[in-house]
Coordinates of C-alpha atoms in Angstrom, one line a residue:
M234 CA 25.7 25.3 21.2
L235 CA 23.8 24.0 18.2
R236 CA 20.6 25.7 16.9
L237 CA 18.3 25.4 14.0
E238 CA 18.1 28.3 11.6
P239 CA 15.3 28.6 9.0
R240 CA 16.4 28.3 5.4
P241 CA 15.2 31.0 2.9
R242 CA 13.8 28.1 0.8
P243 CA 13.6 24.3 1.2
S244 CA 16.8 22.5 0.4
R245 CA 16.6 20.4 -2.7
L246 CA 19.8 18.6 -1.8
W247 CA 18.5 17.5 1.6
S248 CA 15.1 16.4 0.2
Y249 CA 17.1 13.6 -1.5
A250 CA 19.9 13.2 1.1
S251 CA 17.6 13.0 4.1
P252 CA 16.4 9.3 3.4
L253 CA 20.1 8.3 2.9
L254 CA 21.0 9.9 6.2
A255 CA 18.0 8.3 7.9
L256 CA 19.1 4.9 6.6
A257 CA 22.6 5.4 7.9
L258 CA 21.3 6.4 11.3
T259 CA 18.9 3.4 11.3
V260 CA 21.9 1.1 10.7
A261 CA 24.0 2.8 13.4
I262 CA 21.2 2.4 15.9
G263 CA 20.7 -1.2 14.8
V264 CA 24.4 -1.9 15.5
A265 CA 24.0 -0.5 19.0
L266 CA 20.8 -2.6 19.4
F267 CA 22.4 -5.8 18.4
A268 CA 25.3 -5.1 20.8
A269 CA 22.9 -4.4 23.6
L270 CA 21.1 -7.7 23.0
G271 CA 24.4 -9.5 23.2
K272 CA 24.6 -10.4 19.5
D273 CA 27.4 -9.8 17.0
P274 CA 26.5 -6.5 15.2
V275 CA 28.4 -7.5 12.1
R276 CA 26.4 -10.8 11.9
G277 CA 23.2 -8.9 12.6
L278 CA 23.8 -6.5 9.7
L279 CA 24.7 -9.4 7.4
V280 CA 21.4 -11.0 8.2
F281 CA 19.4 -7.9 7.4
F282 CA 21.4 -6.5 4.4
W283 CA 23.4 -9.4 2.8
E284 CA 21.4 -12.6 3.3
P285 CA 18.3 -11.2 1.3
V286 CA 20.5 -10.6 -1.8
K287 CA 23.2 -13.2 -1.7
S288 CA 21.6 -15.6 -4.2
Q289 CA 19.1 -15.7 -7.0
Y290 CA 16.5 -17.4 -4.9
A291 CA 17.1 -14.8 -2.1
I292 CA 16.6 -11.9 -4.5
G293 CA 13.4 -13.6 -5.8
E294 CA 12.0 -13.7 -2.2
L295 CA 13.0 -10.1 -1.8
L296 CA 11.0 -9.2 -4.9
V297 CA 8.0 -11.3 -3.6
K298 CA 7.9 -9.1 -0.5
A299 CA 8.6 -5.9 -2.3
T300 CA 5.7 -6.4 -4.8
P301 CA 2.7 -5.7 -2.4
L302 CA 4.7 -3.0 -0.6
L303 CA 5.3 -1.2 -3.9
L304 CA 1.8 -1.5 -5.2
I305 CA 0.2 -0.2 -2.0
A306 CA 2.7 2.6 -1.7
L307 CA 1.9 3.7 -5.3
G308 CA -1.7 4.1 -4.4
L309 CA -0.9 5.8 -1.1
A310 CA 1.3 8.3 -2.9
V311 CA -1.7 9.5 -4.9
C312 CA -3.6 10.0 -1.6
F313 CA -0.8 11.8 0.2
R314 CA 0.0 14.1 -2.8
S315 CA -3.8 14.9 -2.8
N316 CA -3.7 15.7 1.0
V317 CA -6.0 12.7 1.6
W318 CA -4.7 10.7 4.5
N319 CA -5.5 7.1 3.9
T320 CA -4.1 5.1 6.9
G321 CA -6.3 2.0 6.3
A322 CA -4.6 0.5 3.2
E323 CA -4.2 -2.7 5.3
G324 CA -7.9 -3.1 5.5
Q325 CA -8.3 -2.5 1.7
F326 CA -5.5 -5.1 1.2
V327 CA -7.4 -7.7 3.3
I328 CA -10.8 -7.1 1.6
G329 CA -9.0 -7.3 -1.8
A330 CA -7.6 -10.7 -0.8
V331 CA -11.1 -11.8 0.4
A332 CA -12.8 -10.7 -2.8
A333 CA -10.1 -12.4 -4.9
S334 CA -10.4 -15.6 -2.9
G335 CA -14.2 -15.6 -3.4
V336 CA -13.6 -15.8 -7.2
A337 CA -10.7 -18.2 -6.9
L338 CA -12.8 -20.7 -4.9
L339 CA -15.3 -20.9 -7.8
A340 CA -12.7 -22.5 -10.0
D341 CA -13.0 -26.2 -10.8
A342 CA -11.5 -28.7 -13.2
G343 CA -13.2 -27.1 -16.2
T344 CA -12.1 -23.5 -15.5
G345 CA -9.9 -21.8 -18.0
P346 CA -7.0 -19.3 -17.6
W347 CA -9.5 -16.4 -17.8
I348 CA -10.0 -16.9 -14.1
V349 CA -6.7 -15.2 -13.3
P350 CA -7.8 -11.7 -14.6
A351 CA -11.1 -12.3 -12.9
V352 CA -9.4 -12.9 -9.6
L353 CA -7.3 -9.8 -9.9
A354 CA -10.3 -7.7 -11.0
A355 CA -12.2 -8.9 -7.9
G356 CA -9.3 -7.9 -5.7
V357 CA -9.2 -4.4 -7.2
A358 CA -13.0 -4.1 -6.8
G359 CA -12.9 -5.2 -3.2
G360 CA -10.2 -2.7 -2.3
M361 CA -12.0 0.1 -4.1
L362 CA -15.2 -0.8 -2.3
W363 CA -13.5 -0.6 1.1
A364 CA -11.9 2.7 0.2
A365 CA -15.2 4.0 -1.2
L366 CA -16.7 3.7 2.3
V367 CA -14.0 6.1 3.6
A368 CA -14.6 8.5 0.7
L369 CA -18.4 8.4 1.2
L370 CA -18.2 9.2 4.9
R371 CA -15.6 12.0 4.3
D372 CA -17.7 13.4 1.4
R373 CA -21.1 13.3 3.0
F374 CA -20.4 13.8 6.7
N375 CA -16.9 15.3 6.7
A376 CA -15.6 12.3 8.8
S377 CA -11.9 12.1 9.3
E378 CA -10.5 9.7 6.7
I379 CA -7.6 9.0 9.0
L380 CA -9.9 7.5 11.7
V381 CA -12.4 5.9 9.4
S382 CA -9.9 4.1 7.2
L383 CA -7.9 3.0 10.3
M384 CA -11.0 1.6 12.1
L385 CA -12.1 -0.2 8.9
V386 CA -8.9 -2.2 9.1
Y387 CA -10.3 -4.0 12.2
V388 CA -13.6 -4.5 10.5
A389 CA -11.8 -6.1 7.5
T390 CA -9.9 -8.4 9.8
L391 CA -13.1 -9.5 11.5
V392 CA -14.7 -10.2 8.0
L393 CA -11.7 -12.3 7.1
G394 CA -11.9 -14.2 10.4
Y395 CA -15.6 -14.9 10.0
L396 CA -15.0 -16.4 6.6
V397 CA -12.0 -18.6 7.3
Y398 CA -13.4 -19.8 10.6
G399 CA -16.9 -20.2 9.2
P400 CA -18.4 -20.7 5.7
W401 CA -15.2 -20.8 3.8
K402 CA -13.3 -23.1 6.2
D403 CA -11.8 -26.1 4.5
P404 CA -13.7 -29.2 5.7
A405 CA -10.7 -31.3 4.9
G406 CA -8.2 -29.0 6.5
Y407 CA -7.9 -30.7 9.9
N408 CA -9.9 -27.9 11.6
F409 CA -7.3 -25.2 10.6
P410 CA -8.9 -21.8 9.9
Q411 CA -8.2 -21.6 6.2
T412 CA -9.9 -22.1 2.9
R413 CA -9.1 -25.0 0.7
A414 CA -6.1 -24.6 -1.6
F415 CA -6.9 -22.7 -4.8
A416 CA -7.0 -24.6 -8.0
A417 CA -3.7 -24.5 -10.0
V418 CA -5.4 -22.6 -12.8
T419 CA -6.0 -19.6 -10.5
Q420 CA -2.3 -19.2 -9.6
I421 CA -0.5 -16.1 -10.8
P422 CA 2.0 -17.1 -13.5
R423 CA 5.6 -17.2 -12.2
L424 CA 8.4 -15.4 -14.1
M425 CA 11.1 -18.0 -13.7
A426 CA 11.5 -21.6 -12.6
G427 CA 12.8 -22.1 -9.1
S428 CA 11.5 -18.8 -7.8
R429 CA 8.3 -17.5 -6.4
V430 CA 8.5 -14.2 -8.2
N431 CA 5.3 -13.9 -10.3
L432 CA 3.6 -11.6 -12.8
G433 CA 2.7 -9.3 -9.9
F434 CA 6.2 -7.8 -9.9
V435 CA 5.8 -6.9 -13.6
I436 CA 2.4 -5.4 -12.8
A437 CA 4.0 -3.3 -10.0
L438 CA 6.6 -2.0 -12.4
V439 CA 3.9 -1.1 -14.9
G440 CA 2.2 0.7 -12.0
V441 CA 5.3 2.8 -11.4
V442 CA 5.3 4.0 -15.0
A443 CA 1.6 4.6 -15.0
L444 CA 1.7 6.6 -11.9
W445 CA 4.6 8.7 -13.2
I446 CA 2.7 9.5 -16.3
F447 CA -0.5 10.3 -14.3
L448 CA 1.2 12.6 -11.8
F449 CA 3.6 14.4 -14.1
R450 CA 2.2 14.2 -17.6
T451 CA -1.6 14.5 -17.3
R452 CA -4.0 17.3 -16.4
A453 CA -5.9 15.0 -14.0
G454 CA -2.7 14.2 -12.1
F455 CA -1.8 18.0 -11.9
A456 CA -5.3 18.7 -10.5
Q457 CA -4.8 16.0 -7.8
Q458 CA -1.6 17.6 -6.7
V459 CA -2.8 21.2 -6.8
G460 CA -5.8 20.2 -4.7
G461 CA -3.4 18.8 -2.1
L462 CA -1.0 21.7 -2.0
A463 CA -3.3 24.6 -2.4
P464 CA -7.1 23.8 -2.1
A465 CA -8.1 27.4 -2.6
A466 CA -6.1 27.6 -5.8
A467 CA -7.6 24.4 -7.0
R468 CA -11.1 25.7 -6.5
Y469 CA -10.2 28.9 -8.3
A470 CA -8.9 26.9 -11.2
G471 CA -12.1 24.9 -11.4
F472 CA -10.7 21.6 -10.0
S473 CA -13.2 19.6 -8.1
S474 CA -12.2 18.7 -4.5
R475 CA -14.8 16.0 -4.4
R476 CA -13.5 14.4 -7.5
A477 CA -9.9 14.6 -6.1
L478 CA -11.0 12.9 -2.9
W479 CA -12.8 10.0 -4.6
T480 CA -10.1 9.6 -7.3
A481 CA -7.3 9.4 -4.6
L482 CA -9.1 6.9 -2.4
L483 CA -10.4 4.7 -5.2
I484 CA -6.9 4.5 -6.8
S485 CA -5.3 3.8 -3.4
G486 CA -7.9 1.2 -2.5
G487 CA -7.7 -0.5 -5.9
A488 CA -3.9 -0.8 -5.7
A489 CA -4.1 -2.2 -2.1
G490 CA -6.8 -4.7 -3.2
L491 CA -4.7 -5.7 -6.2
A492 CA -1.8 -6.4 -3.8
G493 CA -4.1 -8.5 -1.7
A494 CA -5.3 -10.5 -4.7
L495 CA -1.7 -11.1 -5.9
E496 CA -0.8 -12.3 -2.4
V497 CA -3.5 -14.9 -2.0
A498 CA -3.4 -16.1 -5.6
G499 CA 0.4 -16.1 -5.6
P500 CA 2.7 -17.0 -2.7
L501 CA -0.1 -18.1 -0.3
G502 CA -2.4 -20.1 -2.7
Q503 CA -5.3 -19.9 -0.2
L504 CA -7.0 -17.5 2.3
T505 CA -5.8 -17.7 5.9
P506 CA -6.0 -15.5 9.0
Y507 CA -2.4 -14.5 8.4
V508 CA -3.1 -12.5 5.3
P509 CA -2.8 -9.2 7.3
A510 CA 1.0 -9.0 7.3
G511 CA 1.3 -5.3 8.0
Y512 CA 2.0 -4.4 4.4
G513 CA -0.6 -1.6 4.4
F514 CA 1.1 0.1 7.3
A515 CA 4.7 -0.5 6.2
A516 CA 3.7 0.9 2.7
I517 CA 3.2 4.3 4.4
I518 CA 6.9 4.3 5.3
V519 CA 7.7 3.1 1.8
A520 CA 5.8 6.0 0.3
F521 CA 7.5 8.7 2.4
V522 CA 11.0 7.2 2.2
G523 CA 10.5 7.1 -1.5
R524 CA 9.5 10.8 -1.4
L525 CA 6.1 10.0 -2.9
H526 CA 7.9 9.6 -6.2
P527 CA 7.2 6.4 -8.3
V528 CA 10.9 5.6 -8.9
G529 CA 11.9 6.4 -5.3
M530 CA 9.3 4.0 -4.0
V531 CA 10.8 1.1 -5.9
F532 CA 14.1 1.4 -3.9
S533 CA 12.3 2.0 -0.6
A534 CA 10.0 -1.0 -1.2
V535 CA 13.1 -3.2 -1.7
L536 CA 14.6 -1.8 1.5
M537 CA 11.5 -2.4 3.5
S538 CA 11.3 -6.0 2.2
M539 CA 14.9 -6.5 3.4
F540 CA 13.6 -5.6 6.9
Y541 CA 10.8 -8.2 6.6
I542 CA 13.2 -10.9 5.5
G543 CA 15.9 -9.8 7.9
G544 CA 13.5 -10.0 10.8
E545 CA 12.5 -13.5 9.9
L546 CA 16.1 -14.6 9.6
A547 CA 17.1 -12.9 12.8
Q548 CA 14.4 -14.9 14.6
S549 CA 15.6 -18.2 13.2
R550 CA 19.4 -17.7 13.2
L551 CA 20.0 -15.2 16.0
G552 CA 17.2 -16.1 18.4
L553 CA 15.8 -12.6 18.3
P554 CA 12.1 -11.8 18.3
K555 CA 10.4 -11.4 14.9
S556 CA 9.2 -8.0 16.2
L557 CA 12.7 -6.7 15.3
T558 CA 11.2 -6.1 11.8
G559 CA 8.8 -3.5 13.3
V560 CA 11.6 -2.0 15.3
F561 CA 13.7 -1.3 12.2
Q562 CA 10.7 0.0 10.3
G563 CA 9.9 2.4 13.1
L564 CA 13.5 3.5 13.4
L565 CA 13.6 4.3 9.7
L566 CA 10.4 6.3 9.9
F567 CA 11.4 8.3 13.0
T568 CA 15.0 9.0 11.8
L569 CA 13.5 10.1 8.5
L570 CA 11.1 12.5 10.2
A571 CA 14.1 13.9 12.2
C572 CA 16.3 14.2 9.2
D573 CA 13.6 16.0 7.2
T574 CA 14.1 18.9 9.5
L575 CA 17.2 19.7 7.6
I576 CA 15.1 20.4 4.5
A577 CA 13.6 23.6 6.0
Y578 CA 16.3 24.3 8.6
R579 CA 20.1 24.4 8.7
I580 CA 22.2 23.6 11.8
R581 CA 24.2 26.6 13.2
T582 CA 26.7 26.8 16.0
G583 CA 26.8 29.7 18.5
K584 CA 24.2 31.6 20.4
G585 CA 20.9 32.4 18.7
V586 CA 19.8 36.0 18.1
R587 CA 17.4 37.2 20.7

């Protein structure tokens, strides 16, 4: 019989191999799922893993999806490494999009290119404001940041709905719940002709470098991580737990808000009720599959965007529900949690010691 035996120390090998094994198991379960649904498993895998990268345009769309996932995951990594469990990045993403849209709607024929930085700054400010509510309630009343941040997602969605169905509704939009299209001057500059990839992808890569420097090359980043791993040691060293809480949530909220601003001022070009695309929740998986490391999250963001695009293609080409995207995301998360057991335990055969 098989049994788990505790390792004397966590396995460094399995800390890196676990996500790869989780991906392999996700693919294997996906093959079985396609077969159970009466679809060709090979064609199903091609839709998920080959179609999103088979052409320059497809790669561009992959990067468009990966950009918000990566930005949000970078902010969440700061929270999780600080032992602050922000589960409401989706709400911060939405409020960032709302704040950015408020600035973008001010543009007219005489507005200059300065509006683009203003739109992005508004998005960052909106996300930070929404995260600050979580930090305030945790700091002053010791409220659970998990529940507060999650509940604020629904409040953010209601705020969005009120605006697009009410005061910001486009009067010439045939009664559709959406704002008027933003002026061309507010659009995020694209990186290449014939592709929707814009400056947001470069900003996300700059964020990867900035987070690596912050976490591993600055005293402030060291203090954040010590506070998460050993709060007592952090207090003994003179690190402020309150500062760590506020820093983590404001960085995370700002990153999610920036992602929301890039989304509405980039691919969407207006504010609609469909802004909440689940990026804030999917980014949690991106952060953990990437091992909360800036470089690792680049690869996991690309993988997660493959699932998004694959789900859309599976709907149109295989006749499968779009919810298959969530199924693959959930499979990856749960297989990762299972495989992470191998970091602290090894599998042995034979009877256990009584």
